[in-house]
XYZ file of C-alpha atoms in Angstrom:
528
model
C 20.270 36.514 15.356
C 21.384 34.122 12.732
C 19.459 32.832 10.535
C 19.670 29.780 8.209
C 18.554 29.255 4.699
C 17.732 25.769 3.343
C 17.078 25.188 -0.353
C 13.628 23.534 -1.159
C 14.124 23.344 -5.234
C 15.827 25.771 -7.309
C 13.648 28.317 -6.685
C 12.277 27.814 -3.305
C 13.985 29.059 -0.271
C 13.191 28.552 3.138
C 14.393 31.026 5.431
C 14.596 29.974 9.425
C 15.435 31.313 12.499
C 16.537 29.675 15.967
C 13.084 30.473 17.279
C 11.243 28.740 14.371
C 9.397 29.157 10.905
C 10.278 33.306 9.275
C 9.248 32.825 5.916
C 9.707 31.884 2.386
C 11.796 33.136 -0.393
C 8.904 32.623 -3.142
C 5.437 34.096 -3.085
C 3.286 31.046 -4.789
C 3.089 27.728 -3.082
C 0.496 25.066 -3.630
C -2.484 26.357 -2.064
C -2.444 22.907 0.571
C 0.781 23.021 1.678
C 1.393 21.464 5.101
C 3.179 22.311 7.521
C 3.572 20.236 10.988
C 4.902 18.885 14.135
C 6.127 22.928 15.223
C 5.327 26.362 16.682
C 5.660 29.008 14.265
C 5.583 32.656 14.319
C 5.401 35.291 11.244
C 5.172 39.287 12.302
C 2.524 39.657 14.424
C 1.151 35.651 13.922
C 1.533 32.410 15.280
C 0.337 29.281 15.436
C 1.177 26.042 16.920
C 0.241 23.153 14.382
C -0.847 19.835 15.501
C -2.043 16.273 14.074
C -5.267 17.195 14.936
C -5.853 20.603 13.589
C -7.491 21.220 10.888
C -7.556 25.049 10.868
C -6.480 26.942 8.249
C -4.113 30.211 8.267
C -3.488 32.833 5.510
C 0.322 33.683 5.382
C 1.177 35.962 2.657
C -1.715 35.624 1.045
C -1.166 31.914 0.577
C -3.587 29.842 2.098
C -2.102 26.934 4.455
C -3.641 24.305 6.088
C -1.581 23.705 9.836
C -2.483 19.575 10.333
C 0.902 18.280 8.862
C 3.521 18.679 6.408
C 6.794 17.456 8.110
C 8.819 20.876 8.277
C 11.991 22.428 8.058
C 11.631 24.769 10.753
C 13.046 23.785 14.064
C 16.317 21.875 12.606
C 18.368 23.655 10.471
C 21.028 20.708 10.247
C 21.453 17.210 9.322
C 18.707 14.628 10.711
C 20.500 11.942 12.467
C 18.784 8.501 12.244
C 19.572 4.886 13.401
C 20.176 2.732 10.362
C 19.995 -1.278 10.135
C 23.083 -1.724 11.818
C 21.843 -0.398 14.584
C 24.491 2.538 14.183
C 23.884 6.283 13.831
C 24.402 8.066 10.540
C 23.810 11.785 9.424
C 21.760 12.230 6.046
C 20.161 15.097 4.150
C 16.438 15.256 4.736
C 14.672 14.172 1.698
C 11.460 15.240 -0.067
C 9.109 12.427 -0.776
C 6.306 11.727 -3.708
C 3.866 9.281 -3.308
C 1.826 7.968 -6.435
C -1.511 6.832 -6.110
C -4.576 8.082 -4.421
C -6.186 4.946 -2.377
C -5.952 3.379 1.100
C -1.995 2.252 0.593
C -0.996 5.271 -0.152
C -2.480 6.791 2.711
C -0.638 4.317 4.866
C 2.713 5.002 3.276
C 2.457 9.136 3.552
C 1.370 8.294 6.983
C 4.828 6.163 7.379
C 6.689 8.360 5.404
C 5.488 11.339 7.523
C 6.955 10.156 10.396
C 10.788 9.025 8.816
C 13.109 11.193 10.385
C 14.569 11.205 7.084
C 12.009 12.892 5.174
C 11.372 16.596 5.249
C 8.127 16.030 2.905
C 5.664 14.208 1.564
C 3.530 15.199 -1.645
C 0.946 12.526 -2.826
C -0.775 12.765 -6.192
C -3.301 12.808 -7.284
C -4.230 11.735 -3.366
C -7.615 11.579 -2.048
C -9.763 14.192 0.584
C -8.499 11.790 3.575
C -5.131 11.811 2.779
C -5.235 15.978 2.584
C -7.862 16.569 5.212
C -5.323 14.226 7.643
C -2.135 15.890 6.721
C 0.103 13.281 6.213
C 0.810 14.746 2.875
C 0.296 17.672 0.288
C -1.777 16.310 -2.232
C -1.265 17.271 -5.977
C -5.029 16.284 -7.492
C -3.852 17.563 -11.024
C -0.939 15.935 -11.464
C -1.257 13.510 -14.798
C 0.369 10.512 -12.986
C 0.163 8.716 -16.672
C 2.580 11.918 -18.146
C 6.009 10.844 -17.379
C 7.385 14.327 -18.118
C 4.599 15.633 -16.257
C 5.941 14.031 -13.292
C 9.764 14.831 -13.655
C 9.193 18.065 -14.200
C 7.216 18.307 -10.815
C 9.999 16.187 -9.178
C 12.330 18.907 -10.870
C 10.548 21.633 -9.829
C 10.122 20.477 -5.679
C 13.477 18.914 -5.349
C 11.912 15.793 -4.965
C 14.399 12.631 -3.677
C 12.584 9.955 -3.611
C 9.449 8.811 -5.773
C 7.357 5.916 -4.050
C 4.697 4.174 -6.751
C 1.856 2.739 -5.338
C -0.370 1.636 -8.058
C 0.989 -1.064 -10.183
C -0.442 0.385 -13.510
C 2.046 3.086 -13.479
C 4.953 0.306 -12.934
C 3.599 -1.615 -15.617
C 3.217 1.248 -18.310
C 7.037 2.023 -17.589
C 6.493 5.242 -14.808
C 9.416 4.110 -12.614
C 11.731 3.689 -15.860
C 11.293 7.206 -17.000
C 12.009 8.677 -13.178
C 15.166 6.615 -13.148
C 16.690 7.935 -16.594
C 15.915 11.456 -15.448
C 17.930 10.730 -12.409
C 14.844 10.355 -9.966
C 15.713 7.450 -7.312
C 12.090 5.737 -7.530
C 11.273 2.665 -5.814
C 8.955 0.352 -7.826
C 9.885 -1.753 -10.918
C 10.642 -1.367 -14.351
C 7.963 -2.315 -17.099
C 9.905 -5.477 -17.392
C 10.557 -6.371 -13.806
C 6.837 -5.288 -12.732
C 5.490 -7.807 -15.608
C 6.202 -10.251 -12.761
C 2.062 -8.918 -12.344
C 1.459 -7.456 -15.423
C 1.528 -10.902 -17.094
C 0.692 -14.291 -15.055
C 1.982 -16.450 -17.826
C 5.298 -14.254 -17.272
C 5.439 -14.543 -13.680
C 4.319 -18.872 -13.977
C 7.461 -19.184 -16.728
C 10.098 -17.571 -14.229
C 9.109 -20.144 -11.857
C 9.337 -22.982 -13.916
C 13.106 -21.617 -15.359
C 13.816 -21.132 -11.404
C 12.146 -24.004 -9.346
C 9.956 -21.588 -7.797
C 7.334 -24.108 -6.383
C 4.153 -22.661 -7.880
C 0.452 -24.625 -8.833
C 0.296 -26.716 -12.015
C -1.192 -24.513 -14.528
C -1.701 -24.128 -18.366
C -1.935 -20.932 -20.507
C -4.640 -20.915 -23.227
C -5.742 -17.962 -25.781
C -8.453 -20.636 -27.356
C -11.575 -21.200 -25.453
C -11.933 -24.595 -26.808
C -8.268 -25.940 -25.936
C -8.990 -24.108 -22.476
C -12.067 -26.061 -22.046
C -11.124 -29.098 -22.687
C -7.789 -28.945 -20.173
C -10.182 -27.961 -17.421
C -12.152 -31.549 -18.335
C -9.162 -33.426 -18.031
C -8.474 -31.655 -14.524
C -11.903 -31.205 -13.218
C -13.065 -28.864 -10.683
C -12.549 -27.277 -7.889
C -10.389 -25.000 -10.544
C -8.923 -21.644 -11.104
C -9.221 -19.257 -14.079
C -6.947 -16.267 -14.116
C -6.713 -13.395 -16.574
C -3.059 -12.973 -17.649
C -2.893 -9.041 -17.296
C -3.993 -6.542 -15.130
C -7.945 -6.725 -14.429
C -8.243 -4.198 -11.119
C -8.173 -7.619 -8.655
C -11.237 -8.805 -10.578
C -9.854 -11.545 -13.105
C -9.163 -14.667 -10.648
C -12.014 -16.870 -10.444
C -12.608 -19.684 -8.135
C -14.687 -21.978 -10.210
C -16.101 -24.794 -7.684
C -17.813 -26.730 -10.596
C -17.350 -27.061 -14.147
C -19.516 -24.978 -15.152
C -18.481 -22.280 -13.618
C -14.788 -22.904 -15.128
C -16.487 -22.768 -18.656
C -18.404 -19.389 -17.695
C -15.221 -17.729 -16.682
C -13.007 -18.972 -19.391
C -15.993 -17.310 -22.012
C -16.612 -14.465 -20.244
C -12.551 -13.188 -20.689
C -11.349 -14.893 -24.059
C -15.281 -14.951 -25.870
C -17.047 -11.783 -24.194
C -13.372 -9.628 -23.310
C -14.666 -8.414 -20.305
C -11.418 -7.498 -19.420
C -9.871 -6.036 -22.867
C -6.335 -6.919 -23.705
C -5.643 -7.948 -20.203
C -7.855 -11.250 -20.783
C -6.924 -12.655 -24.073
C -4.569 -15.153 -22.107
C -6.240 -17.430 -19.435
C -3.837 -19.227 -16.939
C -5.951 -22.246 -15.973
C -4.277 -23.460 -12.887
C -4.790 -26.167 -9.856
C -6.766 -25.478 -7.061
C -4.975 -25.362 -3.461
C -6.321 -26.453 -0.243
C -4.735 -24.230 2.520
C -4.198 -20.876 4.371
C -3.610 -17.789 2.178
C -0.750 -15.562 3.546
C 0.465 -12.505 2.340
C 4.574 -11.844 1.972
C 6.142 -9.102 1.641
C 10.136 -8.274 0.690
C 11.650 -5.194 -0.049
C 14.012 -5.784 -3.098
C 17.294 -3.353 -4.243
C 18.205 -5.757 -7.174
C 20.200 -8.105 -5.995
C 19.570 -8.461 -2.452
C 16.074 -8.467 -0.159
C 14.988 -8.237 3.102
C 11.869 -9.575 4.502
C 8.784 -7.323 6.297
C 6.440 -8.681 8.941
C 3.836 -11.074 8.019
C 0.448 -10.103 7.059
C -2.701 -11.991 5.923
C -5.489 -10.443 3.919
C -9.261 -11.329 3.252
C -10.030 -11.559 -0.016
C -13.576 -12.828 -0.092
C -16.497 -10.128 0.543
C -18.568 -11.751 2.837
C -18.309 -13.541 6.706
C -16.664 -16.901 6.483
C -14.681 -16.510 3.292
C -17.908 -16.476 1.361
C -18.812 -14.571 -2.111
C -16.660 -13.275 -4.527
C -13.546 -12.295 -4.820
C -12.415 -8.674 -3.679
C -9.403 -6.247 -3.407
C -9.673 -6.663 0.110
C -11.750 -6.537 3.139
C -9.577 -6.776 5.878
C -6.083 -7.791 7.296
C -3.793 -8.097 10.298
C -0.055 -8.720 11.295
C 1.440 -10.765 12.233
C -0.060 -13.926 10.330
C 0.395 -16.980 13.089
C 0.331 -19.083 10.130
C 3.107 -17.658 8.770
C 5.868 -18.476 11.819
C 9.686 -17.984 11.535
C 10.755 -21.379 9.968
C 7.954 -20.760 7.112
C 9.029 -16.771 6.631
C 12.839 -18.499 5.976
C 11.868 -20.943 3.872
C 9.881 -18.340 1.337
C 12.697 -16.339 1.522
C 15.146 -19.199 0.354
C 12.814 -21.015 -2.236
C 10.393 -17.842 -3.525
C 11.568 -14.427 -2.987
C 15.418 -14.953 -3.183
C 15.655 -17.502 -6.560
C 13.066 -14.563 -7.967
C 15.178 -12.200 -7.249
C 18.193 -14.026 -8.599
C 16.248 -14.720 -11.829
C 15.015 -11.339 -12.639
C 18.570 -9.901 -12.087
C 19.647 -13.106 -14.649
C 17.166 -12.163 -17.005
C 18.298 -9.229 -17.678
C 15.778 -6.993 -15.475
C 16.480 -6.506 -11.866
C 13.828 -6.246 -9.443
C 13.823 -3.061 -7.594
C 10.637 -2.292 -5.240
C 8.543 -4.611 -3.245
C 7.893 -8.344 -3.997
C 4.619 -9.149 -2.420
C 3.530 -12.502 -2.391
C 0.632 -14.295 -2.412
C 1.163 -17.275 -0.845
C -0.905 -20.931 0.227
C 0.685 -22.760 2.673
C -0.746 -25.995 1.237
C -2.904 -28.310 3.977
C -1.524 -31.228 2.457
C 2.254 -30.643 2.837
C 2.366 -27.762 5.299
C 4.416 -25.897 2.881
C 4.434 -22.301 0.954
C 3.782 -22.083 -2.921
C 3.825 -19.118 -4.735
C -0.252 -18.370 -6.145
C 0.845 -14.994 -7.740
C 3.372 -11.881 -7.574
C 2.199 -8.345 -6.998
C 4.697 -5.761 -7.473
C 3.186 -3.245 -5.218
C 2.575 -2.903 -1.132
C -0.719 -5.058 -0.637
C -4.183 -3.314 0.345
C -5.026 -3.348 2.649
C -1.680 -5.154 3.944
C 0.218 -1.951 3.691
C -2.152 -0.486 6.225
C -1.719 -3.235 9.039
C 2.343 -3.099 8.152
C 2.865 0.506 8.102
C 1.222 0.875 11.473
C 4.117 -1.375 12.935
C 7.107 -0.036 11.084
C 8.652 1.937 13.635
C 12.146 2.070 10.920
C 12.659 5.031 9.098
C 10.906 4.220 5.859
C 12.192 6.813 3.666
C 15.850 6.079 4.377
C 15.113 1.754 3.660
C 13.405 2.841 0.295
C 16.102 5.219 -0.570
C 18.031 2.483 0.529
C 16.711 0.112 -1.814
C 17.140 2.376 -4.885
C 20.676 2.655 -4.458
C 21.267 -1.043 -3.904
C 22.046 -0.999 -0.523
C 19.752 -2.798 1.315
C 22.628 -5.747 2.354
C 22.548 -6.203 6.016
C 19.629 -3.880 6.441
C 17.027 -4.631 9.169
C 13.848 -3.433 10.135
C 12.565 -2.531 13.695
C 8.934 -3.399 14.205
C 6.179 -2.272 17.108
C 5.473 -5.489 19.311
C 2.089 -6.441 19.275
C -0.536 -6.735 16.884
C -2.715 -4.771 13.959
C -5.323 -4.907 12.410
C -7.571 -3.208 9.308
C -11.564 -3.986 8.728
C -12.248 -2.467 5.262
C -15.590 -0.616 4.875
C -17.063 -0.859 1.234
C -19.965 0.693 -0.426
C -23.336 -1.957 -0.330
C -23.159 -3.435 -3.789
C -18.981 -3.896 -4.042
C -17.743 -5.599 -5.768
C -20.163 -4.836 -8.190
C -22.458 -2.001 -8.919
C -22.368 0.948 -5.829
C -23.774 4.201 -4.903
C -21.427 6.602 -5.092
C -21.925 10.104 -3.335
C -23.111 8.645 0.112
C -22.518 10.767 3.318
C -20.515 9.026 6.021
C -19.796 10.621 9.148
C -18.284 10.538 13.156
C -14.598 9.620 11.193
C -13.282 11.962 14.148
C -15.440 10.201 16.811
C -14.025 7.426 15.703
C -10.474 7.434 15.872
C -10.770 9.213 19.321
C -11.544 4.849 20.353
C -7.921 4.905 20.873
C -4.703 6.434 20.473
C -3.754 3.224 18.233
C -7.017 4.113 15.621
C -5.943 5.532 12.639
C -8.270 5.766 9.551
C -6.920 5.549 6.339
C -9.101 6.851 3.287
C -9.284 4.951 0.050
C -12.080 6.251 -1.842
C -13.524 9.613 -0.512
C -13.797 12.901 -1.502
C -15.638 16.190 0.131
C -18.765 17.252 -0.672
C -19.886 21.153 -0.786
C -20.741 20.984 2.532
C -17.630 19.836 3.646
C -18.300 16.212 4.492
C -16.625 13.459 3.554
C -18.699 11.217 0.408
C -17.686 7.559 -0.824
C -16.403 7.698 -3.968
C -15.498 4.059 -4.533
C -15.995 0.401 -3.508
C -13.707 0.388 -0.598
C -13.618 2.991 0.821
C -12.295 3.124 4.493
C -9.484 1.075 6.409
C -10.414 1.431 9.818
C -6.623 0.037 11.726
C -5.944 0.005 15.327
C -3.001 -1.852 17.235
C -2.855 -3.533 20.058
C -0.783 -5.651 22.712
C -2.083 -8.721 20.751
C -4.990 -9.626 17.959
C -7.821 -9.801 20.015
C -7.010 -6.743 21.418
C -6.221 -5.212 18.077
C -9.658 -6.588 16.553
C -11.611 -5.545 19.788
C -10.081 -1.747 19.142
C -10.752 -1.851 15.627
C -14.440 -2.712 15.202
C -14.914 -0.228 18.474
C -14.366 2.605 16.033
C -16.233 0.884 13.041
C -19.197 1.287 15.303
C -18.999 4.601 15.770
C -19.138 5.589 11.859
C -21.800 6.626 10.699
C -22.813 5.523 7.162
C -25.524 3.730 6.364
C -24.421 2.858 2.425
C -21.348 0.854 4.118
C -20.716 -2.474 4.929
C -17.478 -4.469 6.246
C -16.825 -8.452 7.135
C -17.613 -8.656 11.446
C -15.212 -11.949 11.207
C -11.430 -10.314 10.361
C -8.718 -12.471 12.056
C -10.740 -15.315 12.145
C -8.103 -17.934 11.548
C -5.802 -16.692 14.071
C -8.591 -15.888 16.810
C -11.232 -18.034 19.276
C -13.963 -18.532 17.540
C -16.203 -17.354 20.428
C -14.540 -13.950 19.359
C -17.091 -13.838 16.554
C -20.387 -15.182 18.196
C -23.656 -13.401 17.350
């Protein structure tokens, strides 16, 4: 019989057979390793493992958990995948890493899973869904904010690809340090991800570029601030220049309301450092849109439209929030509009970074308003990160092989690159603790996830803020906490799959908008 050996890291061997899994050269593993997608045997024991399992197995005295860690087992050779020319290629299997631990992340181990191209996907720190569903091993102790913490792991697991989620890692220079160790990460630069990190930053590029953008003024003096939004009067919007956790954009419909918010950041400091710059900028009438491009440096390709709800309640009412909801594709964003972004926001960005001096490598996500007056797209504000929950409704439809693009995209290569996409539609409905987006319960019991995503082969639930209690169930642990997605043949269908399983959870604490898609769908969809 022969048998095949395929090198894991340095000092991890994995040992295979024609018939499937024999063993391991090394005695420790992490205790939540997964293994999926193949039958196994060891001596006397075997085990088929499955998406759904959630049994666990004690092989040489490790224990394993059987739901899903893409394995090495039944191909010894090569993966052969279709790339964007529509050609074949053979490519080494790659190990992935996924930073972060919230609802986007989820979505992108769940992408990455499936990419032909990827042998495995670690996620850290990760959350209890993300584990507990098995599309990924999550590493809870990993100090994300140690740079040499995280080479050495990447070091250590042979890791080939490091995916950033968050954009506080970008921003405090993560992705730099991978990339001078010789770690192909996708995500920015500090320099390149200030395109988020700093407003004022991102507004000056656009003026230098002719990036069409709202008329805006940045202020450090409350006084100066104050009197500009006079001059301009209200509707008005007040923006922290740094990072504020999706909290520092206010709306301000009267003037009052403009002076509140301008206090509150450069008087009070309710956001630190990251408010002692206000970008007071022009208020646009329109249709928000979310776009997305993945970016190598100098060249970028376009993903499917997307459109998010910011606002926490029915009808675009409330507050601002992270996110309560999505789907793809946005109607309002058809072909003709998705070309012109490309050729008067994403590509002269692209252009500019690489002219300043810091190319842009990672995803451009832009918030768009496709103003009511004109009909067309300007550029609200840059996020250097997958969107949440946009990633959800977008990673759903990739049917590409996500780890190879990435990859892809940290080598510079993503010229003539194209993505396939499932037809149809998706959709997420967020569910958030009662209270978000301010003060929550945390700890609260939710239950029937399983019933849930049983509504449908399309469900999937994607975890953002739980964790298990000593019982075993799952517990909210943040403001939003759930993104319950389903596809379908179009929206309605989507929507109508969607809130199906949000009906069956059970969890009382929760709450989530009943009106996602409403722009795109019959209003009679919505009816009480």
């Amino acid at each position: 019989m022969a048998f095949t050996t395929i090198n894991l890291s340095p000092s991890l061997k994995l040992v295979t057979n024609n018939n499937g899994f024999v063993g391991f050269s090394k005695s420790f593993l992490p205790s939540n390793l997964f293994l999926g997608n193949s039958s196994f045997s060891l001596a006397a024991l075997s085990f088929t493992s499955n998406h759904q399992s959630s049994g666990r197995h004690n092989i040489n005295g490790s224990r394993w958990s059987s739901t899903a860690f893409r394995c090495f087992a039944q191909k010894s050779e090569p993966s052969v995948s279709v790339d964007g020319h529509g050609s074949k290629d053979t490519s080494e299997r790659v190990v992935v890493l996924v930073i972060g631990g919230g609802g986007r992340e989820h979505a992108l181990c769940y992408a990455l899973q499936r990419s032909p191209s990827c042998d495995a996907v670690f996620c850290a720190p990760g959350n209890a869904g993300i584990s507990s569903s098995g599309n990924a091993t999550c590493i809870p102790d990993l100090d994300i904010s140690d740079s040499s913490v995280v080479v050495s792991f990447c070091r250590k697991w042979s890791v080939g690809l490091v995916v950033v989620g968050p954009e506080a890692p970008l921003v405090s220079g993560l992705a730099n340090d991978l990339v001078e160790a010789g770690i192909p990460t996708f995500g920015p630069s500090a320099e390149a991800a200030a395109l988020e990190g700093s407003k004022n930053f991102m507004k000056s590029i656009c003026d230098k570029y002719g990036i069409p953008t709202a008329k805006y003024q940045t202020f450090s003096d409350a006084s100066a601030a104050k009197q500009y939004i006079k001059e301009q009067g209200a509707p008005i919007v007040i923006k922290a220049d740094g990072l504020a956790a999706g909290k520092g954009v206010v709306v301000a419909m009267t003037l009052e309301e403009a002076y509140e918010a301008v206090d509150s950041m450069l008087v009070d400091g309710i956001f630190g450092s990251a408010g002692c710059q206000v970008i007071v900028e022009e208020f646009l009438e329109g249709e928000e849109a979310s776009f997305f491009a993945l970016v190598d440096g100098e060249n970028a390709i376009p993903l499917e439209s997307a459109q998010d709800h910011k606002r926490v309640g029915d009808g675009d009412t409330g507050p601002n929030t992270g996110g309560m909801g999505a789907y793809s594709p946005a109607p309002v964003l058809n072909k003709e509009l998705q070309s012109l972004v490309m050729e008067s926001i994403i590509l002269p960005t692209v252009k500019g970074m690489s002219a300043e001096g810091c190319k842009f490598v990672g995803v451009l996500y832009a918030g768009l308003m496709i103003e009511k007056k004109s009909g067309l797209p300007k550029l609200i504000e840059y996020n250097v990160r997958f969107g949440d929950p946009e990633c959800q409704v977008l990673m759903v439809r990739l049917e590409s092989d996500l780890a190879k693009v990435l990859l892809a995209a940290c080598k510079g290569e993503l010229e003539g690159v194209s993505l396939n996409w499932s037809p149809g539609s998706a959709m997420v409905v967020v569910m958030a603790s009662k209270g978000y987006p301010g003060s929550y319960e945390k700890g609260t019991v939710i239950q029937n996830l399983e019933e849930a995503e049983l509504v449908a082969s399309s469900v999937k639930i994607f975890h953002a803020g739980t964790a298990l209690d000593s019982d075993g169930s799952f517990i909210a642990t943040g403001g939003r906490v759930l993104g319950i997605t389903a596809k379908g043949r179009d929206l309605e269908e989507a929507r109508d799959r969607a809130y199906q399983a949000v009906e069956e959870i059970n969890w009382p604490e929760g709450f989530y908008r009943q009106d996602i898609g409403w722009r795109a769908l019959p209003q009679k969809q919505f009816a009480t």
